[in-house]
Coordinates of C-alpha atoms and ligand atoms in Angstrom, one line a residue:
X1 CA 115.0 130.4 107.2
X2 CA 118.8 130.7 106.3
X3 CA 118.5 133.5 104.3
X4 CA 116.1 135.0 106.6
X5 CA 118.7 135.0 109.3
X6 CA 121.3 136.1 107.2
X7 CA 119.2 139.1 106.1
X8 CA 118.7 140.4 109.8
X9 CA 122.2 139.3 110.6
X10 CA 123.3 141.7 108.2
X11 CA 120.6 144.7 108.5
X12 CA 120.9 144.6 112.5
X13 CA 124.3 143.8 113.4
X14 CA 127.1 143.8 110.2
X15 CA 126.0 147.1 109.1
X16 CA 125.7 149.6 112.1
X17 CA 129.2 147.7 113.3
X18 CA 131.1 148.7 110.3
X19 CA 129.7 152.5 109.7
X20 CA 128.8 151.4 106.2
X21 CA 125.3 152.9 107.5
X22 CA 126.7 156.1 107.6
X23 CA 126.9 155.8 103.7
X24 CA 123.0 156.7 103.7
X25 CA 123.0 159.4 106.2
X26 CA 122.8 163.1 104.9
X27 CA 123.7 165.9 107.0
X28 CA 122.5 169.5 106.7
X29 CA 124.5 172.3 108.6
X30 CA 124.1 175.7 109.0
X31 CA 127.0 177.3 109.5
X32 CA 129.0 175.4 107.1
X33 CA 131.7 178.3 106.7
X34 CA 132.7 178.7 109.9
X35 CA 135.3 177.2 111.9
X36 CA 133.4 174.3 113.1
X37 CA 131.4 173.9 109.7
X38 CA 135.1 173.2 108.4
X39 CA 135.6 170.6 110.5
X40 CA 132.5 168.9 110.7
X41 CA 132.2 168.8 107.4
X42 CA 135.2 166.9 107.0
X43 CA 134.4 164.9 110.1
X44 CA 131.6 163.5 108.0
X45 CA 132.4 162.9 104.9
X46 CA 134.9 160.8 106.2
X47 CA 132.4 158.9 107.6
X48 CA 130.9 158.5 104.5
X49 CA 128.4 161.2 104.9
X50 CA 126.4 163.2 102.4
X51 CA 127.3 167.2 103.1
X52 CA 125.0 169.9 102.6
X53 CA 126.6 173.4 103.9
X54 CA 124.9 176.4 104.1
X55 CA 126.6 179.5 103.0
X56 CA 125.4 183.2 104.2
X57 CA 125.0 185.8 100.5
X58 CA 128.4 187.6 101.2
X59 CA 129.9 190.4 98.8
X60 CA 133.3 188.8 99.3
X61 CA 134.6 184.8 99.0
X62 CA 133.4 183.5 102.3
X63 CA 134.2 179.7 102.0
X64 CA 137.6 179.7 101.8
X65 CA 137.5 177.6 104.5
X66 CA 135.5 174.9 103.0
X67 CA 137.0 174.8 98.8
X68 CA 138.9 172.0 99.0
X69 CA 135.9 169.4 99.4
X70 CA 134.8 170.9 96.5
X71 CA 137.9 169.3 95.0
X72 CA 138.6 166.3 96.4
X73 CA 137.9 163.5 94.3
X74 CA 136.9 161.3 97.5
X75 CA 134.0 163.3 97.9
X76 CA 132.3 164.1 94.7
X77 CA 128.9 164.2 94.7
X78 CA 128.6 163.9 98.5
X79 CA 128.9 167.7 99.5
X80 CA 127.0 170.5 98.5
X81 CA 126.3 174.1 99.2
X82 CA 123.2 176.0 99.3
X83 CA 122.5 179.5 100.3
X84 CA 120.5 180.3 103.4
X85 CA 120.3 182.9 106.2
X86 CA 118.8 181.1 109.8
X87 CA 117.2 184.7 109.9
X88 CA 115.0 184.0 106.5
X89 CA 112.6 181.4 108.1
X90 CA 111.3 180.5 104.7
X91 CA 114.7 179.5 103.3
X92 CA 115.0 177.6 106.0
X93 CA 112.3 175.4 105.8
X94 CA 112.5 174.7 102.3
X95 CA 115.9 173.9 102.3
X96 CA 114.9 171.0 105.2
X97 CA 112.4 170.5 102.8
X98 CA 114.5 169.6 99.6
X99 CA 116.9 168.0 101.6
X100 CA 115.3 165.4 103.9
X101 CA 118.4 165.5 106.4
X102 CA 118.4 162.5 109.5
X103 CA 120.8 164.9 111.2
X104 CA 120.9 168.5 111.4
X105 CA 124.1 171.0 112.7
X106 CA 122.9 174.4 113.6
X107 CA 126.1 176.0 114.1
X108 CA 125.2 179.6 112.8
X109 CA 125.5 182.5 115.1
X110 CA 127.1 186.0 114.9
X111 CA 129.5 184.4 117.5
X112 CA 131.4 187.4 118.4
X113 CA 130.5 188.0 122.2
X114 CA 132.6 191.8 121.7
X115 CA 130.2 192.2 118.6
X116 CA 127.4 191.2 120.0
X117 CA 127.2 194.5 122.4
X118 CA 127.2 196.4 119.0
X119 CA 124.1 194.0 117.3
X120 CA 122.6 192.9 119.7
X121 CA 119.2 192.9 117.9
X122 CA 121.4 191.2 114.9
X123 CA 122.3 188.8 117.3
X124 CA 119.4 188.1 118.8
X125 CA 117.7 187.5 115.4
X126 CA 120.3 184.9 114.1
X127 CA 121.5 183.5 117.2
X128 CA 118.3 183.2 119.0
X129 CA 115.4 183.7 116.9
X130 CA 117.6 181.9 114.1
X131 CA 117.0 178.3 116.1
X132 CA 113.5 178.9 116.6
X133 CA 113.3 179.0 112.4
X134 CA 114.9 175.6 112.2
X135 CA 112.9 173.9 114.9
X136 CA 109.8 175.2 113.4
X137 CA 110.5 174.4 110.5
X138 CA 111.4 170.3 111.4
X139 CA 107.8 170.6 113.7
X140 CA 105.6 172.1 110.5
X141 CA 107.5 169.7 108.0
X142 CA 106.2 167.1 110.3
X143 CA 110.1 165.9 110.5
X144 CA 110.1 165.0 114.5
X145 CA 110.9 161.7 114.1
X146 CA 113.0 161.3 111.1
X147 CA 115.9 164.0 112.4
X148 CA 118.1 164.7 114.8
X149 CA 119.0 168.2 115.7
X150 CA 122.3 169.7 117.4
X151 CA 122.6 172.7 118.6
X152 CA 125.6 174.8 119.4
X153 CA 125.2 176.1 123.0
X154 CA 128.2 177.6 124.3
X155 CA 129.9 177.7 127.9
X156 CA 129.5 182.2 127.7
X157 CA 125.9 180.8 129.0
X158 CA 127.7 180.3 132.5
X159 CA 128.7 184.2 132.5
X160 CA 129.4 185.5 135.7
X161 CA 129.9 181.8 137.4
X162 CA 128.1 180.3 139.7
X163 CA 129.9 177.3 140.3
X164 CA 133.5 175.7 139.6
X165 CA 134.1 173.7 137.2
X166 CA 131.1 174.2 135.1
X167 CA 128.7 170.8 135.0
X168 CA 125.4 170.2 132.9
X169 CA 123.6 171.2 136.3
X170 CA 125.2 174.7 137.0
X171 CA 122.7 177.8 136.8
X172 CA 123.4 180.1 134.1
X173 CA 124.2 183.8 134.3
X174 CA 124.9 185.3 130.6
X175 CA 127.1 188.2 130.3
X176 CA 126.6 189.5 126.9
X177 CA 123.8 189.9 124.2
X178 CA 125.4 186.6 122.8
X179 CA 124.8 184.7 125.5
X180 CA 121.3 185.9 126.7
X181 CA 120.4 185.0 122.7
X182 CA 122.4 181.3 123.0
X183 CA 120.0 181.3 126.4
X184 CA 117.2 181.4 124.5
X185 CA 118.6 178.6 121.6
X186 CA 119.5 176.3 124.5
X187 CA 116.1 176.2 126.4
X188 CA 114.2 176.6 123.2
X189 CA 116.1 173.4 121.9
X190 CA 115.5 171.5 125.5
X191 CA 111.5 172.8 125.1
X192 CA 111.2 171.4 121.8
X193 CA 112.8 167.9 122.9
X194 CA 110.2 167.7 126.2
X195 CA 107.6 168.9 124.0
X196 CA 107.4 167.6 120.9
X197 CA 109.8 164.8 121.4
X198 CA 112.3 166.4 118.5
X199 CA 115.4 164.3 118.7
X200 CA 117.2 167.6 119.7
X201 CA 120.9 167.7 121.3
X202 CA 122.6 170.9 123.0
X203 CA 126.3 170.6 123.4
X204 CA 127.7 173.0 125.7
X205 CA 130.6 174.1 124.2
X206 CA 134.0 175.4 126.1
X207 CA 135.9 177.6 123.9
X208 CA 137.7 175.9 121.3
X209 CA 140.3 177.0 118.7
X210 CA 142.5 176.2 115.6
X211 CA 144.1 177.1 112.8
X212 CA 140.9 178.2 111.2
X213 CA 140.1 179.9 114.4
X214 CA 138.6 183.4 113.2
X215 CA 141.5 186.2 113.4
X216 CA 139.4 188.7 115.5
X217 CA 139.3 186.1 118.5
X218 CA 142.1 186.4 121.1
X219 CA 143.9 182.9 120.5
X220 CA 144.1 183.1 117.0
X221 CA 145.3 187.4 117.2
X222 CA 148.3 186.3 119.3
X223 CA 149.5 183.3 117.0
X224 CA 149.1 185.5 113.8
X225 CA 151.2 188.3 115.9
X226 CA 153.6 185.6 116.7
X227 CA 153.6 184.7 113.6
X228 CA 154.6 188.0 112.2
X229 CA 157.0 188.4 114.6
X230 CA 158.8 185.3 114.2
X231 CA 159.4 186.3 110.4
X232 CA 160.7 190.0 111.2
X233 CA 157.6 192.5 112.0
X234 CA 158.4 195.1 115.0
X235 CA 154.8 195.6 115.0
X236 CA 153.0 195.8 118.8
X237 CA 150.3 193.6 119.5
X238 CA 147.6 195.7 121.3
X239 CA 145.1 193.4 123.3
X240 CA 142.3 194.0 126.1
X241 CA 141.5 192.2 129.1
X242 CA 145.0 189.5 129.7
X243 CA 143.1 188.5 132.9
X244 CA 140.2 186.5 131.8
X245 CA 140.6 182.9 131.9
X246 CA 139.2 180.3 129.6
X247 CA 138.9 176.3 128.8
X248 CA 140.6 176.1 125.5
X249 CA 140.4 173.2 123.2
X250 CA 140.7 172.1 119.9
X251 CA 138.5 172.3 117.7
X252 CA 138.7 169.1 116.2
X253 CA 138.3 167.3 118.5
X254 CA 135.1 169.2 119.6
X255 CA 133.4 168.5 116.7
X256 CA 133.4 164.3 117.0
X257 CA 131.6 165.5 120.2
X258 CA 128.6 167.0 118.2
X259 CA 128.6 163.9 116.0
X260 CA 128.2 161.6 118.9
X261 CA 125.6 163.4 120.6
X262 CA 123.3 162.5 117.9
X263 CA 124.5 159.0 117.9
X264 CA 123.6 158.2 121.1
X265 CA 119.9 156.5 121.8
X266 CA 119.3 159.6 124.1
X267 CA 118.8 163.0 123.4
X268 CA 120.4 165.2 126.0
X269 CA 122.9 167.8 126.4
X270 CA 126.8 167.8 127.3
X271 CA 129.6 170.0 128.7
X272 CA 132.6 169.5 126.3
X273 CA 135.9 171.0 127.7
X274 CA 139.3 169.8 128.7
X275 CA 139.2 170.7 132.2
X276 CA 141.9 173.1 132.3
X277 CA 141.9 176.8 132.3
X278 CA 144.7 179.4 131.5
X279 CA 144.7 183.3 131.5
X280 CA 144.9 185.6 128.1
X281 CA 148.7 186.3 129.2
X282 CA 149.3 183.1 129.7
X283 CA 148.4 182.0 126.2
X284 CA 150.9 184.9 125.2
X285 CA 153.8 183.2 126.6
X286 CA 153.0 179.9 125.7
X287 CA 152.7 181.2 122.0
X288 CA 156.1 183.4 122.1
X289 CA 157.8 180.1 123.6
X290 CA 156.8 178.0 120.1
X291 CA 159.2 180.5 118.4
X292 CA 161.7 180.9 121.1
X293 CA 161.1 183.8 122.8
X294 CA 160.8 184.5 126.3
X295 CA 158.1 186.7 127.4
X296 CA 157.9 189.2 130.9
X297 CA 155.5 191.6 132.2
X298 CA 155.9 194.8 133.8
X299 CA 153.2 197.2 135.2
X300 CA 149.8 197.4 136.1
X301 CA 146.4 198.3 134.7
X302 CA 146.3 200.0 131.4
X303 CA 150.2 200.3 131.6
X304 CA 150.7 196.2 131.6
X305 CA 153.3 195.8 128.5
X306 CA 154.9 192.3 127.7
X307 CA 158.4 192.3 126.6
X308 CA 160.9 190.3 125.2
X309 CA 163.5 189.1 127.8
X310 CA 166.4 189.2 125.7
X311 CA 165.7 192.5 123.2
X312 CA 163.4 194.4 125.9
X313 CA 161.8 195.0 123.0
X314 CA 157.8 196.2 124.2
X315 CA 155.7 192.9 122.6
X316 CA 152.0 193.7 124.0
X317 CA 150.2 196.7 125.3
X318 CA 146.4 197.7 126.5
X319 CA 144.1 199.3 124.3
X320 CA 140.9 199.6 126.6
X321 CA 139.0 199.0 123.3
X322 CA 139.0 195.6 123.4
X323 CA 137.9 195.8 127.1
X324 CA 133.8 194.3 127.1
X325 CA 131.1 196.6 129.0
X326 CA 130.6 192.9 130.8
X327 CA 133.6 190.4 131.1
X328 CA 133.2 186.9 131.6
X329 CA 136.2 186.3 133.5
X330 CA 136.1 182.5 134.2
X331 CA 135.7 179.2 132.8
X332 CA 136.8 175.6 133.4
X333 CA 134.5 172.9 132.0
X334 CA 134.0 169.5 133.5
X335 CA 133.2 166.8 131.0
X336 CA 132.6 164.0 132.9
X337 CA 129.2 163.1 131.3
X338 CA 130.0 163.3 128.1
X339 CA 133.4 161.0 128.9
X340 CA 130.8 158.6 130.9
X341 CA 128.2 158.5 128.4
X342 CA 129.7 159.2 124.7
X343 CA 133.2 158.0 125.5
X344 CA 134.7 161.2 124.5
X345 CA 137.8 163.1 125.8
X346 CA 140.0 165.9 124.3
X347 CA 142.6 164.5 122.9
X348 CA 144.8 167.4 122.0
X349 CA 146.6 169.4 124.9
X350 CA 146.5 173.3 124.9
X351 CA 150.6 173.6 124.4
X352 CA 150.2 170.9 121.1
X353 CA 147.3 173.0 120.1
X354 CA 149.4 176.7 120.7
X355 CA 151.8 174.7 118.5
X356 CA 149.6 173.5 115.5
X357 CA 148.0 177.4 115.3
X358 CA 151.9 179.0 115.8
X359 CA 153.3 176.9 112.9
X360 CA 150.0 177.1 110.6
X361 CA 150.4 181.1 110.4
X362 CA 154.0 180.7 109.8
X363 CA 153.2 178.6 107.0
X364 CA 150.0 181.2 106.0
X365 CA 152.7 184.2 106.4
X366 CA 155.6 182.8 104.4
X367 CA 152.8 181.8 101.6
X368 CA 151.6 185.9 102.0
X369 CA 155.0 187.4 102.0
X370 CA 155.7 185.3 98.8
X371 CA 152.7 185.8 96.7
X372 CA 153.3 190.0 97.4
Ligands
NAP401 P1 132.2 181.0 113.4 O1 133.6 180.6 112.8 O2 132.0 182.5 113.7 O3 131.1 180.5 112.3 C1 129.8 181.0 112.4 C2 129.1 180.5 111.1 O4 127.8 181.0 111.2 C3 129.7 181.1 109.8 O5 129.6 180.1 108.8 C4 128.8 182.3 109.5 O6 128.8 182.6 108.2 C5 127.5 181.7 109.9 N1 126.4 182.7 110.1 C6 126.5 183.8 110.8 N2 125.3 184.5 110.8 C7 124.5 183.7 110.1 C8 123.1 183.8 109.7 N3 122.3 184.8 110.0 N4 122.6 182.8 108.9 C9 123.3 181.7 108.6 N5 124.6 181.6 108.9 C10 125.2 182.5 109.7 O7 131.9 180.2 114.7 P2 132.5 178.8 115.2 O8 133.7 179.1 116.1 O9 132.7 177.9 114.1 O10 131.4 178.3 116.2 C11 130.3 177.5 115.7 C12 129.1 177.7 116.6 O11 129.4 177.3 117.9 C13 128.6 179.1 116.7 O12 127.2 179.0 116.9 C14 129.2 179.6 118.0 O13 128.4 180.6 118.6 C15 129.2 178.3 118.8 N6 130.3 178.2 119.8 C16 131.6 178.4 119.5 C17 132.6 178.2 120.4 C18 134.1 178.4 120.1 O14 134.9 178.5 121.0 N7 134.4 178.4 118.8 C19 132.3 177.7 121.7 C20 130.9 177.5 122.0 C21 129.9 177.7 121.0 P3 130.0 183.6 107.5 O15 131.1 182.6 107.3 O16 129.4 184.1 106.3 O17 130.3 184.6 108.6
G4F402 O1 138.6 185.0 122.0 P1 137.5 185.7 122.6 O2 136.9 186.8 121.8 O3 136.4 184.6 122.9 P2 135.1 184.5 123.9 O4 134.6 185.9 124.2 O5 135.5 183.7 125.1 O6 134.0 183.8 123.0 C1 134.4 182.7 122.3 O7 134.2 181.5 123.0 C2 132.8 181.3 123.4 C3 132.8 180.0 124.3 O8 132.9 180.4 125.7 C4 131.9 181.2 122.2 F1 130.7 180.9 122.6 C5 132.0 182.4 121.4 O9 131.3 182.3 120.2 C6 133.5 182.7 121.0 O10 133.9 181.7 120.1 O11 137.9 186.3 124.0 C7 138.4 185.5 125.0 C8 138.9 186.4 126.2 C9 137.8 187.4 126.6 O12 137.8 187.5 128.0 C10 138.3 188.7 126.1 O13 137.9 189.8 126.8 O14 140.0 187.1 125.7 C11 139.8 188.5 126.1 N1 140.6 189.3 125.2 C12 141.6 190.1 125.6 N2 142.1 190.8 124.6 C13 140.3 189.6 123.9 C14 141.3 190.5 123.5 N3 139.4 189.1 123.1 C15 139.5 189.4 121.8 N4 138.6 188.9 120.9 N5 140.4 190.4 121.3 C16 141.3 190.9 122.2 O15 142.2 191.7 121.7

């Protein structure tokens, strides 16, 4: 009787307290090379997790990002990587096959929104059709009940806004090719949950950046240009619309968001956001600040330059390139479910953030400069 209690003493209540369950969990996520991937990845193997990644065939090194678990002695044996492509639905399912995950990450997506005008059938394949692949794939491996799904829906889905701040409840309006295919991913995942009752989670992600931020999106073009800057370049940064405001965050934090949507006894989906928002030119100044320098505009339209109060130095022009055939010119998240249900919160303000991304490509630029 004694040992009886003990047993479900332990099983029920000592082990899901202290996260030693996590020891048995294995993880699959697609998109392991990305930003995010990064991070969650380390998210859970600090948890204890067992990793799979899945890497893309590239003709280049395209996990930079993700080496150094390879390395680390804390987590040998506990992350691996396996190719895959969400657009080969094959792969896919035998790779859910082999590895029996209780929680899968589907953070793959051409995520370019600029890009996305030039692929769009590219996009749609990976970023919608890609989704569709994986939940297929847990419904004909008859996995519905053994694992949880996240997907990586995305606050673009807003578009052309319909409401301020953006909630759970707001109607969508895409803008881009991008986000009419992270439509589709979103309601698919939500159809599949009603359905089939598929553990499946959407977060609806605000944008969210760091120091491993992709160098082609805005935030992480001005710090590297900062960057640059601060050690000596007189190069001009050239940059499209500095009008369009967004909900920035940190990407770490964002991650322990995905995580505890699949840790709830619900499936459902969650705004995450900090519930600020702050224009392209604005994120300019705060960046030039970090190193010191003071930042004003002059003109209008394509003639807008930034310069440097003290040199009068020209810092930032227009290049209409950049410019999207359809802007999203908006966003500011409210979070308020996912604070009322998960208990999360950003916890990393957008000036400690411009900070952590300024100093990181100092530190990347110095390293660069030395090795040539
Ligand atoms: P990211 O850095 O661009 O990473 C995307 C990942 O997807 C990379 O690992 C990429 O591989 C992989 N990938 C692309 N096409 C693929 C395909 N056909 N098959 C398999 N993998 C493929 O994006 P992120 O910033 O980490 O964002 C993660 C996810 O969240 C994306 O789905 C994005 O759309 C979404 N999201 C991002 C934000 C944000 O602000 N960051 C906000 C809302 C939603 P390679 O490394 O080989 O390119
Ligand atoms: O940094 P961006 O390219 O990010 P965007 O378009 O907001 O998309 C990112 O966030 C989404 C979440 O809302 C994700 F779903 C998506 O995958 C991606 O991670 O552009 C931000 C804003 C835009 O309005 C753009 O027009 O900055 C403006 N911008 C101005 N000059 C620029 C530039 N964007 C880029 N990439 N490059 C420029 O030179």
């Amino acid at each position: 009787m004694f040992i009886q209690l003990f047993f479900y003493l332990f099983v029920f209540i000592l082990i899901p307290i202290s996260g030693f369950a996590n020891d048995y969990k294995t993880a699959l996520i697609f998109g392991a090379t990305g930003q995010d991937g990064a991070y969650l990845i380390e998210f859970l193997l600090e948890k204890g997790y067992t990793v799979h990644g899945v890497k893309r065939k590239s003709s280049s090194f395209n996990t930079g990002r993700i080496d150094r678990f390879y390395e680390h002695p804390a987590y040998k044996n506990r992350f691996f990587i396996h190719y895959g492509d969400l657009t080969d639905s094959l792969a896919v399912l035998h790779l859910i096959q082999k590895i029996q995950p209780q929680e899968i990450y589907n953070l793959a997506a051409q995520s370019h929104v600029k890009v996305s005008f030039d692929l769009p059938g590219y996009t749609a394949q990976t970023d919608a059709l890609g989704t569709l692949n994986i939940l297929e794939a847990i419904r004909s491996l008859n996995q519905q009940n053994c694992v949880k799904f996240y997907q990586a829906s995305t606050s673009e889905m807003y578009g052309l806004v319909q409401q301020i701040p953006q909630t759970e409840d707001t109607p969508f309006y895409p803008r881009s090719p991008y986000a009419v295919s992270k439509l589709f991913s979103h309601w698919i995942t939500k159809n599949y949950r009603e359905a089939y009752g598929i553990f499946c989670c959407s977060g609806i992600l605000f944008n969210h950046e760091s120091p491993l931020r992709g160098e082609t999106f805005v935030t992480r073009k001005i710090t590297r240009f900062v960057a640059k800057k601060f050690l000596g370049s007189d190069d001009v940064l050239y940059l499209g619309n500095l009008h369009a405001k967004r909900d920035w965050g940190y990407a770490k934090d964002y991650v322990e968001a995905m995580w505890l949507m699949l840790q709830h006894d619900q499936a459902d989906d969650y705004v995450i956001a900090t519930g600020q928002t702050t224009s392209v030119k604005d994120f300019v100044d705060l960046a030039f600040q970090e190193i010191g320098v003071q930042v004003y505009w002059e003109g209008q339209g394509l003639d807008e330059v930034a310069k440097d109060s003290s040199t009068h130095q020209v810092l930032v022009r227009i290049d209409p390139r950049y410019f999207r055939p359809t802007e999203v010119e908006f966003l500011l998240g409210d979070a308020s479910k996912a604070n009322k249900v998960l208990g999360w919160k950003p916890k990393t303000t957008l000036k400690q953030l411009v900070q952590i991304m300024v100093q990181n490509d100092i530190e990347l630029e110095r390293k660069v400069s030395k090795s040539s």
